[in-house]
Every structure is written in structure tokens, then in C-alpha cells.
Short mmCIF file of C-alpha atoms in Angstrom, two decimals:
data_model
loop_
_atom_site.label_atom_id
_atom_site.label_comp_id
_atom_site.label_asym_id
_atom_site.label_seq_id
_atom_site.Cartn_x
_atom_site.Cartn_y
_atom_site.Cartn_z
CA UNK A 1 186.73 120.60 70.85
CA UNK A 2 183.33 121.56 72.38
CA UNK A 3 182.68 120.67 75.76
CA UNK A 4 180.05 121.50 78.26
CA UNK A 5 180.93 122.38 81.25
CA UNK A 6 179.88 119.93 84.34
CA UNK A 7 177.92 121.12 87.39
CA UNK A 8 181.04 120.04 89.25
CA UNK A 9 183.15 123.45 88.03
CA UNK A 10 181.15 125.91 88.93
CA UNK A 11 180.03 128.43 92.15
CA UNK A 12 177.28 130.47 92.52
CA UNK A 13 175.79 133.28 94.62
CA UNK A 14 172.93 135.55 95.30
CA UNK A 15 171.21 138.16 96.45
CA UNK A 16 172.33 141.83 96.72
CA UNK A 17 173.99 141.37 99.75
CA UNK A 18 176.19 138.71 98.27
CA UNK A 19 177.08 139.76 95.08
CA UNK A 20 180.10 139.88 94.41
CA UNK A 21 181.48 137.51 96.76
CA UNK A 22 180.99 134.57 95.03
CA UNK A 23 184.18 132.38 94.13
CA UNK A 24 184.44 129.88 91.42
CA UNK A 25 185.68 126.34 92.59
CA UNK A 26 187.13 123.79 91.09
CA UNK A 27 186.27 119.64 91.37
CA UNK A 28 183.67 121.23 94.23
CA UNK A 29 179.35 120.82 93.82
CA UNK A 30 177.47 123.78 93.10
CA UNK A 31 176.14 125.82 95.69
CA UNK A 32 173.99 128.82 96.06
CA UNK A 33 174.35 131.24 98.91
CA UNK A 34 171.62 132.93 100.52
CA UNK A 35 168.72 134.44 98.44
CA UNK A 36 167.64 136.53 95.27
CA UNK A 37 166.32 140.18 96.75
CA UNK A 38 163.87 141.63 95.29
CA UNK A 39 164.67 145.32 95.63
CA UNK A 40 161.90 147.84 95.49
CA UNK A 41 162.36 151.03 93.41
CA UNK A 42 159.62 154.05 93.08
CA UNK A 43 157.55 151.45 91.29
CA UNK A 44 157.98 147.46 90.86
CA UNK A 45 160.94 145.51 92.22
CA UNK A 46 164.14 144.09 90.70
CA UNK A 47 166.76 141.48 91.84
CA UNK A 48 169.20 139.09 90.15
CA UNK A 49 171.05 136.17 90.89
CA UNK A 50 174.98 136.24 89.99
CA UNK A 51 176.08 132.79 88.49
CA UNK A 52 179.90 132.37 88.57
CA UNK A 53 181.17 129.64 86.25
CA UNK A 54 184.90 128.69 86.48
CA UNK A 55 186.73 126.54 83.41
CA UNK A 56 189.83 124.44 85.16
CA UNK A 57 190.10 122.96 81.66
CA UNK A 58 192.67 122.85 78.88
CA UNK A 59 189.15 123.24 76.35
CA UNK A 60 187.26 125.86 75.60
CA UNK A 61 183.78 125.10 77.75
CA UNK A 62 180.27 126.07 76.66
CA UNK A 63 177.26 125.89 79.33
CA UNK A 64 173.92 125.31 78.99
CA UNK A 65 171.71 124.97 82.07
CA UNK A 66 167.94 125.60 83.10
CA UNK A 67 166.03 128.12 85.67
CA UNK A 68 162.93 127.96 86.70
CA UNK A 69 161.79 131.58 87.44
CA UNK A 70 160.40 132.09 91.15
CA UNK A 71 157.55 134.65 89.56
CA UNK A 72 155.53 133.97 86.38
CA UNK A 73 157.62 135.98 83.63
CA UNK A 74 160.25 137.37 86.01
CA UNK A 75 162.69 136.40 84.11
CA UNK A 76 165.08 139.04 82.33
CA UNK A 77 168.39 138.17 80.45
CA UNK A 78 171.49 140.26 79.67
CA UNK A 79 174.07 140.43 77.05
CA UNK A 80 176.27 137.20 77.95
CA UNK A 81 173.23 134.92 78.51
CA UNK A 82 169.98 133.66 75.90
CA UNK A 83 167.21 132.29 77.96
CA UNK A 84 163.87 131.35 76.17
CA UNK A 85 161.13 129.71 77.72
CA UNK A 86 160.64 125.63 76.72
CA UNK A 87 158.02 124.92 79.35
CA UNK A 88 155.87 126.60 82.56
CA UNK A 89 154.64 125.01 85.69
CA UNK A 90 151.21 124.50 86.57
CA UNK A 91 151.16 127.86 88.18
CA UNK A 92 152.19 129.74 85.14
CA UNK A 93 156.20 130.41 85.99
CA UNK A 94 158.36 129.54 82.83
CA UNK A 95 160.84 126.98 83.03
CA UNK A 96 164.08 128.46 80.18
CA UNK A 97 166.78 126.64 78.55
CA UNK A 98 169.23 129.36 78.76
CA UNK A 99 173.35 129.43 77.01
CA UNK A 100 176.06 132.02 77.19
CA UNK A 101 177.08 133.59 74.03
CA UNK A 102 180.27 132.31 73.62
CA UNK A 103 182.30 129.64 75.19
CA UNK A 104 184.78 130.11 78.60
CA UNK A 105 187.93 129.92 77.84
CA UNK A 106 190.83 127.19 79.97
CA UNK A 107 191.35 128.96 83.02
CA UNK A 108 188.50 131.30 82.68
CA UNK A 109 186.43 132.67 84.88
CA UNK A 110 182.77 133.79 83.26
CA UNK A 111 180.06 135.61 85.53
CA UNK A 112 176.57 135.81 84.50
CA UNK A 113 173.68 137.77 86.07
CA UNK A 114 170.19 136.08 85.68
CA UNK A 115 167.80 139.33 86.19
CA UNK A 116 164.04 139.43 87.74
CA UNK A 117 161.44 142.40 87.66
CA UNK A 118 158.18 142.18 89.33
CA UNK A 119 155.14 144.57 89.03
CA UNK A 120 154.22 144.58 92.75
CA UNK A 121 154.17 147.90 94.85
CA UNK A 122 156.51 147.99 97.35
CA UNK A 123 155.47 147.70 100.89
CA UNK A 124 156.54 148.24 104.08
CA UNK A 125 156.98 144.68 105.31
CA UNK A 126 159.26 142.05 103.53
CA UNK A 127 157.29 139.23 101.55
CA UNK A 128 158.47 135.53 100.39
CA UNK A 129 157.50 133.63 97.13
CA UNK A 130 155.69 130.88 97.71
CA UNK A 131 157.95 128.91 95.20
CA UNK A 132 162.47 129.24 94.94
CA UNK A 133 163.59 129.85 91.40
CA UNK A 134 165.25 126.90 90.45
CA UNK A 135 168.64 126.41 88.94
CA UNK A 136 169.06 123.09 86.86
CA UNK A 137 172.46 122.86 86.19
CA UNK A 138 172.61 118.75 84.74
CA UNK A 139 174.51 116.15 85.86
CA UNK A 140 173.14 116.82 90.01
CA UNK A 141 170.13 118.04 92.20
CA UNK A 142 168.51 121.17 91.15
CA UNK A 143 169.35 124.34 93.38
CA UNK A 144 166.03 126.25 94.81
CA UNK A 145 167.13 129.70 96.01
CA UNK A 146 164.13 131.49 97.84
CA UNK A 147 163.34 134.94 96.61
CA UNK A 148 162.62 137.89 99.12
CA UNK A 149 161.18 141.11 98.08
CA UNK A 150 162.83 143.51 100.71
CA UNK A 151 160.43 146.48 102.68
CA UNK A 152 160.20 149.74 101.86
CA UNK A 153 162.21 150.08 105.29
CA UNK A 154 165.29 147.84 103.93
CA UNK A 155 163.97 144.85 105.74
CA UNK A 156 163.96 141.33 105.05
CA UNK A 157 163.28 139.87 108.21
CA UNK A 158 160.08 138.30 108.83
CA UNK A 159 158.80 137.86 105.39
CA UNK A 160 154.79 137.23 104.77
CA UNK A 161 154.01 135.01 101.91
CA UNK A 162 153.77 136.99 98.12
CA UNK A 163 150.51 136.07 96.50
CA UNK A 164 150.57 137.92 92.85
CA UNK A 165 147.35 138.85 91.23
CA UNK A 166 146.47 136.14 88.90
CA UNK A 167 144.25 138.42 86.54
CA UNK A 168 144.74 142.54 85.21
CA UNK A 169 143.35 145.33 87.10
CA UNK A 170 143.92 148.23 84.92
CA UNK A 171 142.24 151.67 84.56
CA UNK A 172 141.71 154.16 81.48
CA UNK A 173 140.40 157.50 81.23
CA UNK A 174 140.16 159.14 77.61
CA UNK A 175 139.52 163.47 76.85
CA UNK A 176 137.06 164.36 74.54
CA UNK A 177 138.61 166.18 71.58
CA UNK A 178 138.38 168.86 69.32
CA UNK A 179 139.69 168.99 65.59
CA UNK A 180 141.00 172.32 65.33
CA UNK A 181 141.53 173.53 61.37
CA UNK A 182 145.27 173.25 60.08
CA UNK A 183 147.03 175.33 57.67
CA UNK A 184 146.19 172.71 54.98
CA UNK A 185 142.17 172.82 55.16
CA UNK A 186 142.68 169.54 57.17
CA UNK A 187 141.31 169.23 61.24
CA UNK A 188 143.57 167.64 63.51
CA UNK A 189 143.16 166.93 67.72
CA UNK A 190 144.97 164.69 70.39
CA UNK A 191 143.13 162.85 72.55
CA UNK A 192 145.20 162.35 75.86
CA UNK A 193 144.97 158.74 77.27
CA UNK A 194 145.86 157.61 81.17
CA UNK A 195 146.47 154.05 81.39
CA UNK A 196 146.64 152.98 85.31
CA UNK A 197 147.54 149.58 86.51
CA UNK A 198 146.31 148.62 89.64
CA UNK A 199 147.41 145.13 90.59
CA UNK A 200 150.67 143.78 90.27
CA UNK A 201 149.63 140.40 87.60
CA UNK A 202 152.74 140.34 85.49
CA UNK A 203 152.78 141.95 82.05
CA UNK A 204 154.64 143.47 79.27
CA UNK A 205 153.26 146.92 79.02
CA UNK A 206 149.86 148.50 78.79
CA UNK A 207 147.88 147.90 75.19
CA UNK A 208 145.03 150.43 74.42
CA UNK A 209 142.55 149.90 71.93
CA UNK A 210 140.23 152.40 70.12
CA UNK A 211 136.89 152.10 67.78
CA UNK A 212 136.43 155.05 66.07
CA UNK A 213 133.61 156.43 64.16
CA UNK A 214 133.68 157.28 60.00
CA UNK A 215 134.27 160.22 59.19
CA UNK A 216 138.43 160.30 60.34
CA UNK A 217 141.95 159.93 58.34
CA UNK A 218 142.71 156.29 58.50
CA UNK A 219 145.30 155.95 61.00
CA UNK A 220 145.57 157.44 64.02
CA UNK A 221 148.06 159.18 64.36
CA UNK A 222 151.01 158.27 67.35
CA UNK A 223 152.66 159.85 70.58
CA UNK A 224 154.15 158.23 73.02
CA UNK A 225 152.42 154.76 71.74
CA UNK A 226 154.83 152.16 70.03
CA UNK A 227 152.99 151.28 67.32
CA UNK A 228 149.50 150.85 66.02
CA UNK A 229 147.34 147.99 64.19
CA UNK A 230 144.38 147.16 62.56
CA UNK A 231 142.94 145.19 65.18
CA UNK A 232 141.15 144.75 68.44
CA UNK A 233 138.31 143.29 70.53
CA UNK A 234 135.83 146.58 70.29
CA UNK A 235 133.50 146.21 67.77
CA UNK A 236 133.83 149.68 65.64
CA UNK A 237 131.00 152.15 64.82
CA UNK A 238 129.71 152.03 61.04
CA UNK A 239 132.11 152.71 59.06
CA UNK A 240 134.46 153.35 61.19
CA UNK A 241 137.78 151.11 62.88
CA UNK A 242 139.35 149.82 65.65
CA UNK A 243 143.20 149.95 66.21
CA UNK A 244 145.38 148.37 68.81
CA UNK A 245 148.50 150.59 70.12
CA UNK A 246 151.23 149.76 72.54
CA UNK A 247 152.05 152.05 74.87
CA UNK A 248 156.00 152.56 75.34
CA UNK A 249 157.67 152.40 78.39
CA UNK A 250 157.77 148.24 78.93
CA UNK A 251 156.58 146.96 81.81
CA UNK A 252 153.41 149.18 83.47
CA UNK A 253 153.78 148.01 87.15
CA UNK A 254 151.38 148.70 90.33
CA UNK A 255 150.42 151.77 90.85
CA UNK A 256 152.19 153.13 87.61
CA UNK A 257 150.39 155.37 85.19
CA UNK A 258 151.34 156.26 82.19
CA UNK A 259 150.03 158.79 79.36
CA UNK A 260 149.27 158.99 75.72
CA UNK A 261 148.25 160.70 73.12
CA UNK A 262 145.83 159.68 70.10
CA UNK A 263 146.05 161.92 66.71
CA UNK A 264 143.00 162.53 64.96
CA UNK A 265 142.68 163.58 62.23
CA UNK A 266 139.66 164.66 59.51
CA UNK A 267 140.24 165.78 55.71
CA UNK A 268 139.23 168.95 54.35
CA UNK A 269 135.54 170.02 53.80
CA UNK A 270 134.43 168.06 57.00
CA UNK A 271 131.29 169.86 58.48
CA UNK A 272 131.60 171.34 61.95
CA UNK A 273 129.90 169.69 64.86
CA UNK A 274 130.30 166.56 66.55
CA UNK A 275 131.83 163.91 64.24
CA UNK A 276 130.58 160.46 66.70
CA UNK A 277 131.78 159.00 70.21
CA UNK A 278 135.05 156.33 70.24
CA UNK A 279 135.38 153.70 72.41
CA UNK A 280 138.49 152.87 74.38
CA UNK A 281 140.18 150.06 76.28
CA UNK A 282 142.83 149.68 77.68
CA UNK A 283 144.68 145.75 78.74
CA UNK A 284 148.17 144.42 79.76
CA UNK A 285 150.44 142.45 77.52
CA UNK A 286 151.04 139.42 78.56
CA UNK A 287 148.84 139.01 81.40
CA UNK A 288 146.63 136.54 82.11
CA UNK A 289 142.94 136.68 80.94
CA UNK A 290 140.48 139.14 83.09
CA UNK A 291 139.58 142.33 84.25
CA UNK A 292 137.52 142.70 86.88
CA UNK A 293 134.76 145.74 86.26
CA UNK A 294 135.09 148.49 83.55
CA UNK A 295 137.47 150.50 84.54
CA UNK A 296 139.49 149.70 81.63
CA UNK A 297 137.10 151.32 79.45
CA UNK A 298 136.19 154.82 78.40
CA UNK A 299 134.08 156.69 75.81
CA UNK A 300 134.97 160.13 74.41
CA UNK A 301 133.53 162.74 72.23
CA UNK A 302 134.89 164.00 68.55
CA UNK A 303 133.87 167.21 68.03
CA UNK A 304 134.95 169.23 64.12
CA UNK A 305 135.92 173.12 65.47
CA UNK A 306 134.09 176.05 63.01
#
């Protein structure tokens, strides 16, 4: 038989200080203990929340419940646990219908970590969302648990309130290049691309985009960039394309840079000299619409070696 399991079986705690020291209950309301900590690393922040559901049943259980993330896409699942967003509050943070996998078994105990990642620099005071995550477990009152992003100095006293950038600041700087001739008669270069982001508006990973003149291989080529597309908001030379890439490495947070390369390449027989200027640009994933200036864009040279 397939039951879902009540709000009234179930603890939970938070926070990195309490984790681990939550103990399921039975016939007893939920409760959340102290906070979700947002711990700062060399770049960005992470923190979870530790869920600990308890089955006093003879019947296998299966749960279901909602969270309402404390930072617009925070929210990070792991292998027990499906989350997907079914709504967002009027400031942007996703409200998710999440399950576990697989059902708890009579006498079971079943813990669950709901995981957060924010792009914003640490600092050396502590800071406060201006909104709980909330946990929506049915059948009672929704749980708000406050989040804290701890100081670079382990403190979380005293917090100041966490505004997060609402629009992308991010930065790109492109090389010229030079086709050098390959065994093959063919010319061949890497253009090396910086992608910088400097504002902590919460993203995916940094997209770069490229028009290039005529004159190339179609395709450029790919290192350290996830994949490529026909695509793009620069409008392309004559004859020539743009291409969207993704760069790899997930999540570009503040004050993170990150480098690519672009392969060029030109067939056989091209004439020496400069071959036209690219355009490049440079976005995040997932953030929300903006950019303030031009530092996201660059122009570089293509130059055919004798």
C-alpha cells in the first residue's frame, strides 16, 4: 500500500552547527532547529538543510513536500531527493515540489540533505536573507528557517541584511590570434578567452558568444567550453557566423574568472594577412536580463601567418 507520510512523523534540523543532531520523532509536529549557514569557500558560499524523516508505520511511506528556496535558484538536490521548480515568488526565488526516490521503509529512518550555493563573495561580516526558505510539509504551518551566510572570520553574529544583484555584471577580454600553417596545408590558432563575473546575480555558468568573419572552417573549434551552437545575439560579419559556447565549470561566482580557448581554423590556400576582426560577448546562464556597460564585450584580430 502507498502511503504518504504525515507532517506529524517527522524531525528536522539545520545548519552546520546542527547537523547531525537531529532526531526523528514519532506522533510529535515538525520542527526546525536553528538556521541554514551559508558557508563561504575561496569563491561563493554553500549550506544545506538536513531533513530527517522517521516511518513508525507497518507501510512502506513515500513523501512529498515543498521548499521555497531562501535565494533565487539556490536550490541544489542530491541523489535521494527530485526537486523541480512548479512556481517562483514575486522576487524571483522558486517554489519546488520535491520526492525521495524511493519509499521509507516501517521503522525506517530516511535523512535527506536539501543543498544551497550562492554566487556572493565572501565577506568579513555575517549577512541575513531578507526572506527564510520555507519548508511546506502538508497537513500543518509551513516552517521558515532563516539563512545566514557566515564571515570570512567564522562569524554569524550580527548579521547585515543580503541584498543579491538583481542583474549580471560580467567581464570578457579576448587575444588577437594568429593562424599558424599545419602539417596539412591548413592554418590553425587559439584565441584565449577570460570570462570575469563581478556581481554575485545567480547563474548557471558563463556563456560566450562569437561573430566571426568569412573566410574560417565552420566550427570553432573547443577547449575548455562545453559545447558550441549556431546561435547568438551578435550580428555576424558578411559571410561569416556567430556561435554560442558554454563555458565548463558550472556556476561562475563573484569574483571568479575563468579561461577559454577558441580554435580557429582556415583551409588551405588562404592568403596571408589579416583575415577580419570577431566580436565577442560574454553573459551568465540563467541570470536575469542586464548588463550594465560593455565590459562583457571584446573585439579581436585574425591574422593568416606567411
Amino acid at each position: 500500500m502507498r502511503t504518504l507520510l504525515r507532517a506529524g512523523v517527522l524531525a528536522l534540523a539545520a545548519g552546520t552547527t546542527l547537523l547531525g543532531s537531529a532526531v526523528a520523532v514519532q506522533a510529535a509536529p515538525p520542527s526546525v532547529s536553528d538556521q541554514i549557514v551559508m558557508e563561504p569557500g575561496a569563491y561563493g558560499h554553500t549550506g544545506r538543510l538536513r531533513v530527517t524523516f522517521h516511518n513508525p508505520s507497518n507501510d512502506v511511506q513515500w513523501v512529498s513536500f515543498r521548499v521555497t528556496e531562501p535565494i533565487r535558484d539556490s536550490l541544489r538536490t542530491g541523489e535521494d531527493v527530485n526537486c523541480l521548480a512548479v512556481g517562483r515568488e514575486p522576487d524571483g526565488r522558486a517554489v519546488n515540489a520535491c520526492d525521495l526516490w524511493d519509499g521509507i521503509q516501517p521503522g525506517a529512518t530516511r535523512i535527506v540533505d536539501l543543498r544551497f550555493a550562492s554566487p556572493s563573495k565572501p565577506e568579513a561580516f555575517a549577512q541575513i536573507t531578507p526572506n527564510p526558505a520555507v519548508l511546506d510539509l502538508g497537513g500543518g504551518t509551513p516552517i521558515r528557517v532563516p539563512t545566514v551566510f557566515r564571515s570570512t572570520t567564522g562569524s554569524l553574529a550580527d548579521p547585515v541584511p543580503y541584498q543579491q544583484d538583481t542583474v549580471a555584471d560580467v567581464s570578457l577580454t579576448a587575444g588577437d590570434v594568429t593562424l599558424t600553417r599545419q602539417a596539412d596545408g591548413t592554418f590553425e590558432g587559439r584565441v584565449p578567452v577570460t570570462v570575469r563575473n563581478n556581481g554575485d546575480a545567480q547563474n548557471w555558468g558563463a556563456v560566450t558568444e562569437v561573430a566571426l568573419p568569412a573566410g574560417l572552417d565552420e566550427w570553432p573549434g573547443l577547449e575548455s567550453l562545453e559545447s558550441c551552437v549556431k546561435a547568438g545575439t551578435l550580428p555576424p560579419p558578411p559571410g561569416g557566423e556567430t556561435y554560442q559556447c558554454d563555458v565548463t565549470g558550472g556556476m561562475l561566482n563573484e569574483g571568479e574568472s575563468r579561461t577559454a580557448q577558441w580554435v580557429l581554423r582556415a583551409p588551405e590556400g588562404t592568403p596571408a594577412g589579416p583575415l577580419g576582426k570577431a566580436d565577442a560577448l560574454a553573459r551568465l546562464g540563467g541570470a536575469l536580463e542586464g548588463q550594465p556597460g560593455d565590459a562583457n564585450r571584446d573585439t579581436f584580430v585574425i591574422t593568416v601567418a606567411r
